[in-house]
Short mmCIF file of C-alpha atoms in Angstrom, two decimals:
data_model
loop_
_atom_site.label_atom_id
_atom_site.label_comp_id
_atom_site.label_asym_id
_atom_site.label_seq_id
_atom_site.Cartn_x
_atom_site.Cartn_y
_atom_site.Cartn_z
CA UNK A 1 -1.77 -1.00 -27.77
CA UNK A 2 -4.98 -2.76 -26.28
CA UNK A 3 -4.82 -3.84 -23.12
CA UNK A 4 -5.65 -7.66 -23.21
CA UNK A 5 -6.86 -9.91 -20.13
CA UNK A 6 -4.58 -12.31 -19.30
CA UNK A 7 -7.37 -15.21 -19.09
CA UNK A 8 -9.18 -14.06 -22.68
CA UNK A 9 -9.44 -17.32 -24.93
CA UNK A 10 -12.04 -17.82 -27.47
CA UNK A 11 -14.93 -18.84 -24.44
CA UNK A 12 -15.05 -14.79 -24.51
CA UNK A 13 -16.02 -14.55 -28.07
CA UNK A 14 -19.51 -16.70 -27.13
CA UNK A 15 -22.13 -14.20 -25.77
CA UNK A 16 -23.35 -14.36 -22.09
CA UNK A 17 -26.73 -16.38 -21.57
CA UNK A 18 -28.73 -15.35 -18.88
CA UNK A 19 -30.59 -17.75 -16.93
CA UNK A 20 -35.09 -17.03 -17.73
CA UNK A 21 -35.50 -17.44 -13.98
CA UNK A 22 -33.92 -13.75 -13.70
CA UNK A 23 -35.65 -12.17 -16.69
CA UNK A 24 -39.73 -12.52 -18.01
CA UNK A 25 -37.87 -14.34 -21.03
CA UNK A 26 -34.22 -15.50 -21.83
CA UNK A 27 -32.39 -13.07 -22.84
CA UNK A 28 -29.03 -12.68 -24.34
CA UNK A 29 -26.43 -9.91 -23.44
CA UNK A 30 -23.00 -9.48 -25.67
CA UNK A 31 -19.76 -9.38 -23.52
CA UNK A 32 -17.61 -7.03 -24.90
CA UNK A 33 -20.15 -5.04 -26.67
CA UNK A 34 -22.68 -2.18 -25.96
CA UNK A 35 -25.89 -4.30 -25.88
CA UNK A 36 -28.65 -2.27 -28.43
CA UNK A 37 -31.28 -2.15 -26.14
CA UNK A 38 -31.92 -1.59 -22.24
CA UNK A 39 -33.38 -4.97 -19.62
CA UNK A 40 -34.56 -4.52 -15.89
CA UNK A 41 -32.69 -3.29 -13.28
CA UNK A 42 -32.96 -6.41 -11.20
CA UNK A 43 -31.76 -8.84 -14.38
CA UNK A 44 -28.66 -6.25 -14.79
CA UNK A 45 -28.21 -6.67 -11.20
CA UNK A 46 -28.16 -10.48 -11.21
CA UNK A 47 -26.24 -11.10 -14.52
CA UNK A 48 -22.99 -9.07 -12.58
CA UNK A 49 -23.64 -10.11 -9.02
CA UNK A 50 -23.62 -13.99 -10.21
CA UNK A 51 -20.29 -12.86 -12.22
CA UNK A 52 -18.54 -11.58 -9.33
CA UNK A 53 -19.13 -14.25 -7.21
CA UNK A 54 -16.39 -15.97 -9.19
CA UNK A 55 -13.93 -13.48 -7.26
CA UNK A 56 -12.30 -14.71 -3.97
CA UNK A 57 -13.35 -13.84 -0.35
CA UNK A 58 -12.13 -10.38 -0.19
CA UNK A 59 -11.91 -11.24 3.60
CA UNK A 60 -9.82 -14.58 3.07
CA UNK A 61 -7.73 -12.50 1.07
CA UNK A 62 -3.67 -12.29 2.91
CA UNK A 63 -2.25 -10.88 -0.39
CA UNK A 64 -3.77 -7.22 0.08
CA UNK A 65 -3.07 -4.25 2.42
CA UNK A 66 -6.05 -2.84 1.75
CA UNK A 67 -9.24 -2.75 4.56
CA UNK A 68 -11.90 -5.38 3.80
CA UNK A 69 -14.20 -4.58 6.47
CA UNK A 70 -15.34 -1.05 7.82
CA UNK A 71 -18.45 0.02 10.46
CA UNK A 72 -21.61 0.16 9.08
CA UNK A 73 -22.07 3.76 9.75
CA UNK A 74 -18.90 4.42 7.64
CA UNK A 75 -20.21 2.43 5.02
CA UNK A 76 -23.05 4.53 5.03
CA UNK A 77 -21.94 8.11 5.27
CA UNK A 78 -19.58 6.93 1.79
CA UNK A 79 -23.15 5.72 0.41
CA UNK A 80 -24.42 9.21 1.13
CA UNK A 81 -21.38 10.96 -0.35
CA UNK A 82 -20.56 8.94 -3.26
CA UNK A 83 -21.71 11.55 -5.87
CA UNK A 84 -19.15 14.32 -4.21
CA UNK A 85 -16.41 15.23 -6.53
CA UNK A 86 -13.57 16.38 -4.28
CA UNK A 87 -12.14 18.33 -6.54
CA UNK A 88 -15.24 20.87 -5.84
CA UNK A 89 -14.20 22.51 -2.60
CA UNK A 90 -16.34 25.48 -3.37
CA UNK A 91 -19.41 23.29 -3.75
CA UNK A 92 -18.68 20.86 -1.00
CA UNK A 93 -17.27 23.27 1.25
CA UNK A 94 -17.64 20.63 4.65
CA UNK A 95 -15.88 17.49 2.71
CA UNK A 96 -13.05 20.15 2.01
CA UNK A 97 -12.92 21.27 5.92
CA UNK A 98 -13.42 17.51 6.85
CA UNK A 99 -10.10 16.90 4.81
CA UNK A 100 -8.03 19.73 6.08
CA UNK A 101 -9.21 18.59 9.76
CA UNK A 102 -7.53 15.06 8.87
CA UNK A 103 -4.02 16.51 7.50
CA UNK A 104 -3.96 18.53 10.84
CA UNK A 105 -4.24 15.38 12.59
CA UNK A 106 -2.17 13.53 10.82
CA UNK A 107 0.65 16.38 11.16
CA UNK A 108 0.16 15.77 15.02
CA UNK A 109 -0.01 12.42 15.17
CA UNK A 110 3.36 12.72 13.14
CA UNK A 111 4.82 15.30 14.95
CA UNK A 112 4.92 18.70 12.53
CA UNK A 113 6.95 21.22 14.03
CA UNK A 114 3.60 23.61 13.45
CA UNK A 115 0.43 20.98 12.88
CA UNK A 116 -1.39 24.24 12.09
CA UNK A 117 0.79 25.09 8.80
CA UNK A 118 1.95 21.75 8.17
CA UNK A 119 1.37 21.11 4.52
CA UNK A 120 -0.68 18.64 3.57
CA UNK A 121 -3.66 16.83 1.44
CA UNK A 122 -5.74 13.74 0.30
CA UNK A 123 -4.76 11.25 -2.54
CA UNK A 124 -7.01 8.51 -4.17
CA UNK A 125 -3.65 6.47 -2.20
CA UNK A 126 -0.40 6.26 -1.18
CA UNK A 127 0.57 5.55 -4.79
CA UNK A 128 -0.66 9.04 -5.76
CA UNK A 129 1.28 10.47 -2.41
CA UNK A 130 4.19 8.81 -2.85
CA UNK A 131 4.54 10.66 -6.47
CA UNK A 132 3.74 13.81 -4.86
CA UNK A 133 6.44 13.46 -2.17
CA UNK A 134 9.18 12.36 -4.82
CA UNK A 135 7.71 15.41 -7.34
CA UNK A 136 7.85 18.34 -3.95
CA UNK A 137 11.80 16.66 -4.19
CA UNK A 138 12.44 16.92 -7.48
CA UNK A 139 11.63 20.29 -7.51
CA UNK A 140 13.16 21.62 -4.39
CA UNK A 141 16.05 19.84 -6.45
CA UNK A 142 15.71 21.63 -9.60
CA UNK A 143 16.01 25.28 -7.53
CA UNK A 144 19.83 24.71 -6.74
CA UNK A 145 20.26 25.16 -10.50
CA UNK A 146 22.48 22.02 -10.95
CA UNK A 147 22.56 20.57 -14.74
CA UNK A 148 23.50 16.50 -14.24
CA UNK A 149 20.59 13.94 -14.51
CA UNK A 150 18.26 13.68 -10.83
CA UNK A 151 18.12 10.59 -9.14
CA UNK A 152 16.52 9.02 -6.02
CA UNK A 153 18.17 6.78 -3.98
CA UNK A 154 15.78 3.45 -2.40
CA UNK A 155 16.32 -0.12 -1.12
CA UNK A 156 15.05 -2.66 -4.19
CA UNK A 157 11.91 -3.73 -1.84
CA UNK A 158 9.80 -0.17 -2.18
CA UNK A 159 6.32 -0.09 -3.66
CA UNK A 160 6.29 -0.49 -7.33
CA UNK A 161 5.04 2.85 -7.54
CA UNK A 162 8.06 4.24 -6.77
CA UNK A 163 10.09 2.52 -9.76
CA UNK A 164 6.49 4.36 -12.06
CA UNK A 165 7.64 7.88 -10.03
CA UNK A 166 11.20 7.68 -12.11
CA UNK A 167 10.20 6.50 -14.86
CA UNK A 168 7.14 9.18 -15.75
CA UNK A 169 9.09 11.85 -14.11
CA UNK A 170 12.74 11.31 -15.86
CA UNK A 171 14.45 10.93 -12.32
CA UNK A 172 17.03 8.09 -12.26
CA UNK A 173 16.40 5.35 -9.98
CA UNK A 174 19.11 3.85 -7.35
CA UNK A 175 17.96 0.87 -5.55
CA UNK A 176 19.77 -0.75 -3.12
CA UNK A 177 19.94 -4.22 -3.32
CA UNK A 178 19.07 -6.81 -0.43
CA UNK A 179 22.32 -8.32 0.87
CA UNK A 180 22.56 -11.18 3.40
CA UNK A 181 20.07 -10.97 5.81
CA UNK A 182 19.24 -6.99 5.67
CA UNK A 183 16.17 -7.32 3.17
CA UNK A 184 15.50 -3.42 2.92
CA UNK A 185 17.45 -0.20 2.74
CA UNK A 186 20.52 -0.11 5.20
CA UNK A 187 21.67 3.71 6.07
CA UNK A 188 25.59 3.20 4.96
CA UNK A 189 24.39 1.57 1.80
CA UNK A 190 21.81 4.74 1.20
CA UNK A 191 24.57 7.18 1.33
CA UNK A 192 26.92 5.07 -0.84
CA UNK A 193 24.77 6.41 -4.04
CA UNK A 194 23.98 9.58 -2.87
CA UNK A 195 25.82 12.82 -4.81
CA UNK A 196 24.77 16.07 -5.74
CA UNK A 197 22.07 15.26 -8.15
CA UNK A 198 20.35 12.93 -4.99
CA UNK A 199 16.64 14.71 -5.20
CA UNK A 200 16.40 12.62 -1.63
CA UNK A 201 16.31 9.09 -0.25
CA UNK A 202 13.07 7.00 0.55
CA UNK A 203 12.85 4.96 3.55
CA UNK A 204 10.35 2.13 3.78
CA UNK A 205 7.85 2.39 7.08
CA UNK A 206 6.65 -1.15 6.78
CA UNK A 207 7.95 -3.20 3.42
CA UNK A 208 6.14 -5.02 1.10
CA UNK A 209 8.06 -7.74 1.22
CA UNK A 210 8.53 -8.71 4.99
CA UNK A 211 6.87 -6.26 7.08
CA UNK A 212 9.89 -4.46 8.63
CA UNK A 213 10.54 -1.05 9.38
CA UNK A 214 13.71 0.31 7.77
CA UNK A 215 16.30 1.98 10.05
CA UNK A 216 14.38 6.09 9.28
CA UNK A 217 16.60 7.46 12.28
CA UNK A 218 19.88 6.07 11.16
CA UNK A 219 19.40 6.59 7.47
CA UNK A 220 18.60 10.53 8.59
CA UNK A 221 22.02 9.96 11.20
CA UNK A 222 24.00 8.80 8.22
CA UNK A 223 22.81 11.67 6.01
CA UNK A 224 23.59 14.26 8.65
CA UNK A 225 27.10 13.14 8.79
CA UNK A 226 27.45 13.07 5.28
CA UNK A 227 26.57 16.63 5.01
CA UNK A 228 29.31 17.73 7.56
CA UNK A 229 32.06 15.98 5.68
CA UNK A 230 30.58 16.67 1.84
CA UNK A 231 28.18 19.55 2.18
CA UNK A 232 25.43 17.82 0.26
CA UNK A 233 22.08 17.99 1.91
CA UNK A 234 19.64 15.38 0.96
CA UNK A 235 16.10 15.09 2.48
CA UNK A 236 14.10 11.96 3.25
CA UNK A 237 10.92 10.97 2.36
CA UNK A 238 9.17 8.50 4.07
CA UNK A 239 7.22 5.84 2.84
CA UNK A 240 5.08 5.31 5.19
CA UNK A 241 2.04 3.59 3.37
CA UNK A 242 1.45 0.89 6.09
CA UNK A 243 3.87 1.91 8.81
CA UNK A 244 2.63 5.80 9.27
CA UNK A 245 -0.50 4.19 10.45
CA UNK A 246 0.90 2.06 12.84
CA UNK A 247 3.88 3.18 14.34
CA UNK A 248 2.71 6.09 16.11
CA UNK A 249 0.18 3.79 18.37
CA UNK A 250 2.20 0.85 18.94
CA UNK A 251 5.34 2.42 18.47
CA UNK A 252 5.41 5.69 19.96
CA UNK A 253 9.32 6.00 20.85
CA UNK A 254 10.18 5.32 18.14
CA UNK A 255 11.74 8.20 15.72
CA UNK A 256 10.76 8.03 12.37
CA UNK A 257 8.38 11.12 11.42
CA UNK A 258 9.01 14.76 11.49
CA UNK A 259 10.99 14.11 15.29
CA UNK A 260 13.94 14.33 12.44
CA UNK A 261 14.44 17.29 10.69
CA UNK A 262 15.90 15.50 7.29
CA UNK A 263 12.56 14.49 6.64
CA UNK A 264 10.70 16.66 4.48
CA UNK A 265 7.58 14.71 3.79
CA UNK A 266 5.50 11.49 4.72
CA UNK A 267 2.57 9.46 2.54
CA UNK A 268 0.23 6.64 3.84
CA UNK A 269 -2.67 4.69 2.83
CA UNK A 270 -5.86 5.68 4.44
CA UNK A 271 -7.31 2.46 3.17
CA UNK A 272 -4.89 0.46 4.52
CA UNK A 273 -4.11 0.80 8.17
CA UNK A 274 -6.21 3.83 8.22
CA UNK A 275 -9.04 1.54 7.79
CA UNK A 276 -10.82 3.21 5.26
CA UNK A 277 -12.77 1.59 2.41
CA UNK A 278 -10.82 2.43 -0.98
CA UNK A 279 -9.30 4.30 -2.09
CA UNK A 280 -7.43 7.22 -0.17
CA UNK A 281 -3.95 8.28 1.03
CA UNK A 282 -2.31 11.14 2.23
CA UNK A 283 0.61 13.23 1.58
CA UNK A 284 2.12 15.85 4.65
CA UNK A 285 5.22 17.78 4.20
CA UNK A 286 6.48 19.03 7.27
CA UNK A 287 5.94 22.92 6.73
CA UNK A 288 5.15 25.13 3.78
CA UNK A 289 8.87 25.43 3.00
CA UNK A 290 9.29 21.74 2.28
CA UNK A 291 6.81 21.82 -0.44
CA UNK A 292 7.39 24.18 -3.16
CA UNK A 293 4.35 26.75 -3.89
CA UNK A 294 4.62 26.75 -7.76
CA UNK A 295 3.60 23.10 -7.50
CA UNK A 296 0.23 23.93 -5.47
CA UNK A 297 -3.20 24.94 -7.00
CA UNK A 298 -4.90 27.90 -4.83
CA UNK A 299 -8.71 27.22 -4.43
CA UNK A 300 -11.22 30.40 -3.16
CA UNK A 301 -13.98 29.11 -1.19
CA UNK A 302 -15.67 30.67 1.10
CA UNK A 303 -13.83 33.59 0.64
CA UNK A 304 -10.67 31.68 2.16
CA UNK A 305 -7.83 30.22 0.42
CA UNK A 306 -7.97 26.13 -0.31
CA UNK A 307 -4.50 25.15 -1.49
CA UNK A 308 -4.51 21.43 -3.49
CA UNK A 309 -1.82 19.58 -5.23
CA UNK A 310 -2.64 15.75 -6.64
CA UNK A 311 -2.27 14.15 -9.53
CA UNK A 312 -5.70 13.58 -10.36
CA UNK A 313 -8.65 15.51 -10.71
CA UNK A 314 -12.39 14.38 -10.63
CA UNK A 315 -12.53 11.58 -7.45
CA UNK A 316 -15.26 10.81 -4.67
CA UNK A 317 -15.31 12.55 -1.57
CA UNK A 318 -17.00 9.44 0.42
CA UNK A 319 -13.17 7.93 1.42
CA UNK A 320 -11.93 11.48 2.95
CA UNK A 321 -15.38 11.41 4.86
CA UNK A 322 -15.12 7.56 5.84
CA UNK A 323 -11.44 8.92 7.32
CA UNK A 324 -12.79 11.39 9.25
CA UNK A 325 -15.58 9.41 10.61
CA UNK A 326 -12.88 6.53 11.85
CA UNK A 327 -10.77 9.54 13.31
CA UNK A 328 -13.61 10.70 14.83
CA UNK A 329 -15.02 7.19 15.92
CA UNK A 330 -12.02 5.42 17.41
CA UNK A 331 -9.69 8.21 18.57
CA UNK A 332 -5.62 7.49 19.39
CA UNK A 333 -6.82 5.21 22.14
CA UNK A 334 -9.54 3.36 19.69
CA UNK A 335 -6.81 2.97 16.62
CA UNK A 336 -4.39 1.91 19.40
CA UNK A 337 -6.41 -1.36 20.70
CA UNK A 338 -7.21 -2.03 16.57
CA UNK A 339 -3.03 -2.04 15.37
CA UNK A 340 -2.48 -4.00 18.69
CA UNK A 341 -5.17 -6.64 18.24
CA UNK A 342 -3.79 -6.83 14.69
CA UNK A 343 -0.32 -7.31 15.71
CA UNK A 344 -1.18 -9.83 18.78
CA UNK A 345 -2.84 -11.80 15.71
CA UNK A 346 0.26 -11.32 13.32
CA UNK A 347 2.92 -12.43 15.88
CA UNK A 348 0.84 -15.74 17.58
CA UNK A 349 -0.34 -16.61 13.45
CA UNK A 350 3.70 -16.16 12.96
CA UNK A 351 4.55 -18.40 16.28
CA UNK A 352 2.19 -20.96 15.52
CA UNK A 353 3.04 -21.68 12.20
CA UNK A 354 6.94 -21.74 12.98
CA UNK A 355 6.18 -24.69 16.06
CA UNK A 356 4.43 -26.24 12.78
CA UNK A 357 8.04 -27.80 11.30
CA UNK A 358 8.75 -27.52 7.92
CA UNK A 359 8.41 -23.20 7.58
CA UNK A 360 11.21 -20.50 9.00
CA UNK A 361 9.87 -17.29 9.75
CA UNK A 362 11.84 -14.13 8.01
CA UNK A 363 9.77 -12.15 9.96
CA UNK A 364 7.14 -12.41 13.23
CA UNK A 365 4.77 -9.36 12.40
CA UNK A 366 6.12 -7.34 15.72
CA UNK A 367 6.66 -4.04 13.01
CA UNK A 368 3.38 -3.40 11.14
CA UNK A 369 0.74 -6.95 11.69
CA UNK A 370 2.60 -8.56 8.19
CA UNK A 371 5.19 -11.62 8.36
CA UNK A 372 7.07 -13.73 5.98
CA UNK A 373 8.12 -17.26 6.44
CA UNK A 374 9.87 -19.98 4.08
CA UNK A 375 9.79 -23.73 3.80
CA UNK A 376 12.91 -25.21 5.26
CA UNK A 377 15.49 -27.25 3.52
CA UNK A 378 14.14 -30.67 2.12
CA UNK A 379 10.62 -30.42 3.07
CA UNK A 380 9.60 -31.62 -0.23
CA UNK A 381 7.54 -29.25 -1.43
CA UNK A 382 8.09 -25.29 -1.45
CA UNK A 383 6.16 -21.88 -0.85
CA UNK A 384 4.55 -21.89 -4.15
CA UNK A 385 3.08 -25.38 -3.50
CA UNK A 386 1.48 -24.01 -0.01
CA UNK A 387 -0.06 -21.25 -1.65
CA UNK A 388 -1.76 -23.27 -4.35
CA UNK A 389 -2.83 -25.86 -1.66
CA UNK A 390 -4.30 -23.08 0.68
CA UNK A 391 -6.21 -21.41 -2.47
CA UNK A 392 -8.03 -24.84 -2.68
CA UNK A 393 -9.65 -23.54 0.97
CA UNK A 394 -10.20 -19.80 -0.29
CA UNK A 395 -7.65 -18.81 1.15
CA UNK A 396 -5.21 -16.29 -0.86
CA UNK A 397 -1.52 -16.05 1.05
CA UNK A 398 0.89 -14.80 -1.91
CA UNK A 399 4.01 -16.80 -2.69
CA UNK A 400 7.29 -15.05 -4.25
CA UNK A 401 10.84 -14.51 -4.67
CA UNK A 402 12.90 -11.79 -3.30
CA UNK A 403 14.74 -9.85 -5.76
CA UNK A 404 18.07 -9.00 -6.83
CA UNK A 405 21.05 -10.73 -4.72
CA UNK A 406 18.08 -12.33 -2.84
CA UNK A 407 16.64 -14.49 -5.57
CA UNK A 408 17.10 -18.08 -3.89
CA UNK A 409 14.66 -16.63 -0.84
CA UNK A 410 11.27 -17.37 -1.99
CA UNK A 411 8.62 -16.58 0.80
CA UNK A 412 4.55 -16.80 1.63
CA UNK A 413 3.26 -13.35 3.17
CA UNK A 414 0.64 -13.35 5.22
CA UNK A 415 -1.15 -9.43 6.09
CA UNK A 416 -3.27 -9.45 9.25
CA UNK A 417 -6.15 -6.64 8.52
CA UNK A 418 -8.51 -5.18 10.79
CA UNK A 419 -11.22 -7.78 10.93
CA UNK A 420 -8.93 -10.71 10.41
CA UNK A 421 -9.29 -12.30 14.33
CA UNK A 422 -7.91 -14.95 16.16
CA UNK A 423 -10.15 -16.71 15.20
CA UNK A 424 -10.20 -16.64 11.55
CA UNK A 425 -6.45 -17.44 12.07
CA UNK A 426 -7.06 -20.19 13.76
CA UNK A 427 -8.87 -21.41 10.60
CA UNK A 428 -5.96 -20.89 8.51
CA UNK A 429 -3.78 -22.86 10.79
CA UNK A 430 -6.13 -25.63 10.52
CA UNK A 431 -6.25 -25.86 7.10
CA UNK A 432 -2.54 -25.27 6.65
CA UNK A 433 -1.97 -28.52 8.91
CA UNK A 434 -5.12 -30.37 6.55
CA UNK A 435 -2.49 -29.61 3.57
CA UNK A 436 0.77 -30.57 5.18
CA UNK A 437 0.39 -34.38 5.03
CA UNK A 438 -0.41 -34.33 1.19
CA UNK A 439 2.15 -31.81 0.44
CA UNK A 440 4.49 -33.59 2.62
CA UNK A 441 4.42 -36.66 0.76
CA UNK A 442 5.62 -35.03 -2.76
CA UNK A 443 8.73 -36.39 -3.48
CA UNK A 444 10.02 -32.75 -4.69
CA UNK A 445 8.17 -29.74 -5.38
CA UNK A 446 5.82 -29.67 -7.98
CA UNK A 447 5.00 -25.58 -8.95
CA UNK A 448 7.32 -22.90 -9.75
CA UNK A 449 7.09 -19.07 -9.55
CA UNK A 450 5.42 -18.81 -12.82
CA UNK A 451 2.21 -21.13 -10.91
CA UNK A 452 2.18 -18.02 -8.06
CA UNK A 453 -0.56 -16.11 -10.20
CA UNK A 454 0.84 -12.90 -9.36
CA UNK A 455 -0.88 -11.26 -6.13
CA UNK A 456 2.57 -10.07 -4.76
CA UNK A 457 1.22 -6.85 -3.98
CA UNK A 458 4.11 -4.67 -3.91
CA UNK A 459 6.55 -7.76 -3.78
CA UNK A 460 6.77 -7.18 -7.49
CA UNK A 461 10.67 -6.89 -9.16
CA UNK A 462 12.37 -3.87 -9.97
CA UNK A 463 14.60 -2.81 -12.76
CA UNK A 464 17.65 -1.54 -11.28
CA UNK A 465 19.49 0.77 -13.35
CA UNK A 466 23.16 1.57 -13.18
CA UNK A 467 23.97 5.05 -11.91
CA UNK A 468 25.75 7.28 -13.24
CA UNK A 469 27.80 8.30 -10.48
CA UNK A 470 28.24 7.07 -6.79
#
């Protein structure tokens, strides 16, 4: 079935008409055909530049996780490496060293038991090493020979990528709804659905939906215990697509990564907190043993051995050097005073707009530099109305409901970004106040959910299915 853009009416039937001032004559270009003939560089240049300008302010943009703004001399080593297929570690033998240099890192920065045989490689995201995490599971699963139906066990609020992982790969998802006030994955309520066929439980370094970090120590506690009194032995994967990039700077004491020996394997976003252009992520398991050899790819280059396991193929090599150039660049000290500005931001943007009256916060930023606040009781007008109002300004904040059990909590998330200062939220706050008067004088609110336009990012609703067993 076609794929059909959500906006397409019969405007898009009329061909585009490009303006003579760009051209030596007018010329015109069809839309959703293969034009016949060739036109200048500069006039192909123009007709998609102007066309993209329709797009928002990728830096105004509170929605996304993913870095807006990078050094120029990052920018320019991925110009000079954009033609690099990864997948060619014979032929690009440095981009493949510069990427096994970054999974050592990041197996010290998380804490490996051995950095130096901690296994490990790049993804074109955290999507992509999420899969690979819950696919290492499945597998280790599949050894012990058991014949019942795999499942994974997750709070509702993980990455929609997580709900694709069970569907393409026949494992049976078990979410855990929200409850009260606990709006991720609780360790007792993990447990609860966990049984033999349990390929492992993801935790949630930094959710979507709020910001928080869920409980990784207690959820590993909880599974301990259960396999003293049951036998079963179910690893952890963490999740840490935002949080694995900020937790070990800011939150160094805190146990989470492979400190605990349930957990068998970590993913994050390099072009998220990383602060990498898109798109890369990374996948670490916490030694060879964790992630099954029939699932990895051996690659001879220089007469060494180049092990690889992804999903896909054919992808540039620009964002794995643009990693190792920030790694390089900044240092633990230099990513350190970045997540810190980023959270001072976060938690005064959260303060100031809770002395403001009619929002709640749900959370202040203090986990990784993301909060979520509500409009209070009989305010008049509710999140979805804010978020329209703000777009007016440029600016994108998402509004959205929380999901099952939590479906009267409808929120606005903001994501503070490298690049997004104090004072840029200082501009926010002043056009949030410009809004409040108008929006205060609605006599009820006036959009819905289906007005939000759908820039949850990762906010989006699952479709919990009912296990077979607890």
């Amino acid at each position: 079935m076609a794929l059909k853009h959500p906006r397409h009416d019969g405007r898009g039937e009329r061909d585009l008409q490009v303006n003579p001032i760009f051209s030596r004559e007018p010329v015109e270009v069809p839309r959703y055909a293969l034009p016949r003939g060739e036109m200048e560089p500069g006039t192909a240049y123009q007709l998609v530049h102007d066309e993209l300008m329709l797009d928002g302010n990728a830096r105004l943009n509170l929605a996304t996780f993913v870095s807006t703004w990078a050094e120029p001399e990052a920018l320019r080593l991925m110009a000079e490496c954009a033609e690099k297929n990864m997948i060619d570690k014979d032929e690009y033998p440095q981009t493949a060293e510069l990427e096994m240099r970054c999974v050592h890192m990041l197996a010290r920065l998380w804490n490996a038991p051995d950095p130096r045989h901690a296994a490990g490689c790049s993804t074109t995201g955290s999507s992509e090493a999420a899969m690979l995490g819950g696919l290492a599971l499945k597998r280790r699963w599949q050894r012990k020979g058991l014949k019942g139906r795999p499942n994974i066990v997750m709070g509702v609020n993980v990455q929609i990528c997580w709900e694709k992982f069970a569907d393409y790969f026949e494992v049976e998802p078990r979410y855990v709804p929200m409850e009260g006030d606990r709006y991720h994955l609780g360790a007792p309520e993990a447990v609860a659905l966990c049984d033999e066929n349990t390929i492992g439980v993801v935790a949630v370094l930094g959710s979507t939906f709020d910001g928080s970090y869920e409980p990784v120590a207690d959820i590993c506690a909880a599974l301990d215990d259960l396999q003293r009194r049951t036998g079963l032995d179910v690893p952890v994967h963490v999740d840490g697509a935002s949080g694995g990039m900020i937790a070990p700077f800011l939150d160094p004491d805190l146990p989470w990564d492979f400190r605990l020996p349930r957990v068998a394997s970590i993913n994050t976003s390099g072009h998220k907190y990383g602060l990498v252009m898109p798109g890369v992520g990374w996948a670490l398991w916490r030694d060879q043993d964790a992630l099954p050899d029939d699932l990895v790819f051996h690659v001879n280059y220089l007469g060494g051995d180049m092990p690889t396991f992804a999903l896909n193929f054919s992808r540039p090599g620009a964002q794995v050097v643009a990693q190792y150039y920030n790694f390089l660049r900044l240092g633990f000290e230099g990513y350190r005073r970045v997540q810190q500005t980023c959270r001072d931001v976060a938690t005064r943007l959260a303060a100031e707009i809770a002395k403001l009256g009619p929002f709640e916060l749900i959370t202040d930023g203090s986990a990784i530099p993301v909060f979520a606040f509500r409009t209070r009781d009989g305010a008049g007008f509710n999140v979805f109305d804010v978020s329209a109002a703000l777009r007016e300004h440029g600016w994108l904040v998402p509004a959205y409901t929380f999901p099952k059990n939590r479906e009267d909590l409808a929120v606005l998330r903001v994501v503070v970004r490298n690049g997004f200062s104090h004072d840029l939220a200082d501009l926010l706050l002043d056009d949030l106040r410009r809004v409040l008067p108008r929006l205060s004088a609605q006599p009820s609110p006036v959009r819905t959910a289906d007005d939000s336009g759908g820039f949850a990012h990762g906010a989006e609703t699952k479709h919990p299915t009912t296990p077979g067993r607890h």
